Short mmCIF file of C-alpha atoms in Angstrom, two decimals:
data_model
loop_
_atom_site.label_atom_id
_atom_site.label_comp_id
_atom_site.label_asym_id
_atom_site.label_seq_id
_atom_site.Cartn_x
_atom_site.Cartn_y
_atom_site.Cartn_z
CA UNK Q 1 -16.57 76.80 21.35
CA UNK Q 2 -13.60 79.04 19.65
CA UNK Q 3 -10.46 78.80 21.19
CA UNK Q 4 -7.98 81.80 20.70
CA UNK Q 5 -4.54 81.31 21.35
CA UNK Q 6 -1.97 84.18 20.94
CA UNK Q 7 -3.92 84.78 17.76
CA UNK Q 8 -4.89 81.68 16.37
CA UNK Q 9 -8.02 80.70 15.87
CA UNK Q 10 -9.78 77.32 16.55
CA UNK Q 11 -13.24 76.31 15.89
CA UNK Q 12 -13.98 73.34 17.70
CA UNK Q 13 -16.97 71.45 19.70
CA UNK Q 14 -16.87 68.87 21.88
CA UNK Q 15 -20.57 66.83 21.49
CA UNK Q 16 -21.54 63.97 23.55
CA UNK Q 17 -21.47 60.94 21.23
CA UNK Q 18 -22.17 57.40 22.59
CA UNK Q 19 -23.45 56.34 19.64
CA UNK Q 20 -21.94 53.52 17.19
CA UNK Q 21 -19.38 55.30 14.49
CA UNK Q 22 -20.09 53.91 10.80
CA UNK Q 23 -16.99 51.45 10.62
CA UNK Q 24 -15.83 48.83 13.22
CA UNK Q 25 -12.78 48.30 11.28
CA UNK Q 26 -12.32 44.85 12.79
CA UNK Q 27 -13.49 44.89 16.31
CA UNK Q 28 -15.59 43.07 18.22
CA UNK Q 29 -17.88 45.32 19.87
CA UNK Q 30 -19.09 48.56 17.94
CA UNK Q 31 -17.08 51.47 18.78
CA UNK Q 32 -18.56 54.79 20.58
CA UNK Q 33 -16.68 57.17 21.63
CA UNK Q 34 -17.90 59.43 24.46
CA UNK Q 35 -17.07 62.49 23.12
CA UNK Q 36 -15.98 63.50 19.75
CA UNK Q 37 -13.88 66.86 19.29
CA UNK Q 38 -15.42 68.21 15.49
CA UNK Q 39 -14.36 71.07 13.51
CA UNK Q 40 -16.56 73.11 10.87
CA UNK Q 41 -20.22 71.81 11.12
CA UNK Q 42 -21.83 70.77 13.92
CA UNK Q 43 -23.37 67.73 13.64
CA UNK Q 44 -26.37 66.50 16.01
CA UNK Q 45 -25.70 64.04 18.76
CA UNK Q 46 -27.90 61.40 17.14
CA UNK Q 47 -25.88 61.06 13.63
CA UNK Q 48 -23.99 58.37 12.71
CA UNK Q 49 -20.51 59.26 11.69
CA UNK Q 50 -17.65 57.97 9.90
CA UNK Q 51 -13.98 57.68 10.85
CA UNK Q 52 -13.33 58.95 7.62
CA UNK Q 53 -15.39 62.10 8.31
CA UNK Q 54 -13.17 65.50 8.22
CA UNK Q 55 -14.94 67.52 10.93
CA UNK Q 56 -13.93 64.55 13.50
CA UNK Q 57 -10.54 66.18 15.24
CA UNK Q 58 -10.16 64.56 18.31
CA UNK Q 59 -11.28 61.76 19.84
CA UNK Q 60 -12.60 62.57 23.98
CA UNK Q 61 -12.98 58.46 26.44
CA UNK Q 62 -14.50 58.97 29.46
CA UNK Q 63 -13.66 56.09 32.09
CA UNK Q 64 -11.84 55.48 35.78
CA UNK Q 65 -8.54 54.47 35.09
CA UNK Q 66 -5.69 55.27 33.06
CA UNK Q 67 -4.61 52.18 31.10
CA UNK Q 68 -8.50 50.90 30.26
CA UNK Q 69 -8.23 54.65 28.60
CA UNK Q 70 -5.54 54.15 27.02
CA UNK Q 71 -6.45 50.81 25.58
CA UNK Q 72 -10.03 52.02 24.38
CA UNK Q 73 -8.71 55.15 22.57
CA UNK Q 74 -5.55 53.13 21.16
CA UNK Q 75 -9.05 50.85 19.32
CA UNK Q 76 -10.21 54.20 17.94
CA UNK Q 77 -7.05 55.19 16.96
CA UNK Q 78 -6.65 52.02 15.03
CA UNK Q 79 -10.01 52.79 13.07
CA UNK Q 80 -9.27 56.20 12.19
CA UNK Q 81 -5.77 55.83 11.16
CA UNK Q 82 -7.03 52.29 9.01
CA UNK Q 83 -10.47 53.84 7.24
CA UNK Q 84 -7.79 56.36 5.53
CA UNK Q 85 -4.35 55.24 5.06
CA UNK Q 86 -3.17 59.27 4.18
CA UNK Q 87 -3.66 59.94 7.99
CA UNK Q 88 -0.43 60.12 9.49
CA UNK Q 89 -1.81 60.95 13.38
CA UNK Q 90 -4.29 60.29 15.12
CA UNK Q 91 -5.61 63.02 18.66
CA UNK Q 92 -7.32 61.92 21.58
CA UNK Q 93 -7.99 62.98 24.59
CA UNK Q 94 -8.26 60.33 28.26
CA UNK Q 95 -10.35 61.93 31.11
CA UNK Q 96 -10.69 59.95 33.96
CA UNK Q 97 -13.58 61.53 35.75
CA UNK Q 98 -12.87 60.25 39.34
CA UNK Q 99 -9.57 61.52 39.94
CA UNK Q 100 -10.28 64.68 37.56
CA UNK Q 101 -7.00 63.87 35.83
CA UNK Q 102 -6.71 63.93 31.72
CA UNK Q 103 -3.86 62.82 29.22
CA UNK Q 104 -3.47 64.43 25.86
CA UNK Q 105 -2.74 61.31 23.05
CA UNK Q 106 -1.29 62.23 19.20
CA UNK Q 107 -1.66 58.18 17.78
CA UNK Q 108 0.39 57.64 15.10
CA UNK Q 109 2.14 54.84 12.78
CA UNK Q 110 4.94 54.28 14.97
CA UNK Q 111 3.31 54.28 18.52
CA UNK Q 112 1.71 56.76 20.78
CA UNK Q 113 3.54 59.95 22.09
CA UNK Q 114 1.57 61.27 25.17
CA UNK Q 115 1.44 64.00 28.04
CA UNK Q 116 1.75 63.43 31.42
CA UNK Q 117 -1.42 63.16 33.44
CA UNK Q 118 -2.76 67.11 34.07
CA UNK Q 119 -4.80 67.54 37.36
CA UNK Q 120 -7.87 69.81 37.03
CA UNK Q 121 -7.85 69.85 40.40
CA UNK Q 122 -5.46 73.70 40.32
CA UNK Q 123 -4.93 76.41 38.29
CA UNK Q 124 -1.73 75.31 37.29
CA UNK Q 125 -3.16 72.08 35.87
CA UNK Q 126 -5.99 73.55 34.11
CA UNK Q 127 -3.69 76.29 32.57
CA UNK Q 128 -1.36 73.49 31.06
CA UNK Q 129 -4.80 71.40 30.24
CA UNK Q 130 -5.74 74.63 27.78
CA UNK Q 131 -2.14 75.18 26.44
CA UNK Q 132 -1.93 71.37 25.49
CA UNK Q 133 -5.63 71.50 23.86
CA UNK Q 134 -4.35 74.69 21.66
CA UNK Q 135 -0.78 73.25 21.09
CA UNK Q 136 -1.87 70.05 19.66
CA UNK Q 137 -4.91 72.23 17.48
CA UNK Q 138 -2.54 74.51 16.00
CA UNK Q 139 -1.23 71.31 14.28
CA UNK Q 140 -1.52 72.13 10.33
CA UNK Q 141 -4.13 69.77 8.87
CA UNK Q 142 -2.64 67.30 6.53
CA UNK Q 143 -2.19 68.16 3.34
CA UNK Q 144 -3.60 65.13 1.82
CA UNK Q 145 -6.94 66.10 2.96
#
């Protein structure tokens, strides 16, 4: 999918995932996110990949319920921000599928800033859904990269 946004350009595309990323970085359980948001290659559904991998932009859970979201992506934020200490921030996205509501996330060292919850269910919503997806991509990589 390319996004274009008053001029700006944005490769991005949103795979299905479900499968175990590389590092665990000190969980429990293995961590799979649903959905991961990548940038430049495509990479097929079935590879393993790496917090530390540069194509990974943004980080998609998929659940009922807005604080088991929260909670799950905070774990993957934890992970990517930890596998490369340069990272300053940290973008996910929480769709709960049952009330067709989503939150846009930016983790970072201090704490979480987030949106309010955006309905899909009206225009309105889904227009502020887009602008929040291109606001947050038009976010100059880090230079460190």
């Amino acid at each position: 999918m390319v996004l274009r946004w008053r001029g700006i350009r944005i490769n991005l595309r949103f795979l299905p995932h479900d499968e175990e990323m590389l590092e665990a970085v000190d969980s429990k359980e293995p961590l799979k996110p649903n959905i991961l948001g990548l940038v430049r290659s495509p990479l097929p559904c079935t590879q393993r990949i790496s917090w530390n991998d540069d194509d990974v932009a943004v980080v998609v859970e998929v659940k009922h319920g807005q604080r088991k979201l929260v909670s799950q992506l905070s774990t993957y934020a934890r992970c990517y921000l930890s596998v490369d200490r340069r990272r300053s921030f940290s973008i996910a996205i929480a769709f709960d599928h049952q009330t067709l509501q989503m939150r846009f996330i930016v983790f970072h060292r201090s704490g979480l800033s987030s949106s309010h919850e955006l309905s899909l269910h009206s225009e309105a919503g889904f227009q502020s859904v887009v602008k929040h997806m291109v606001g947050i991509l038009s976010i100059p990589d880090e230079e460190a990269f």
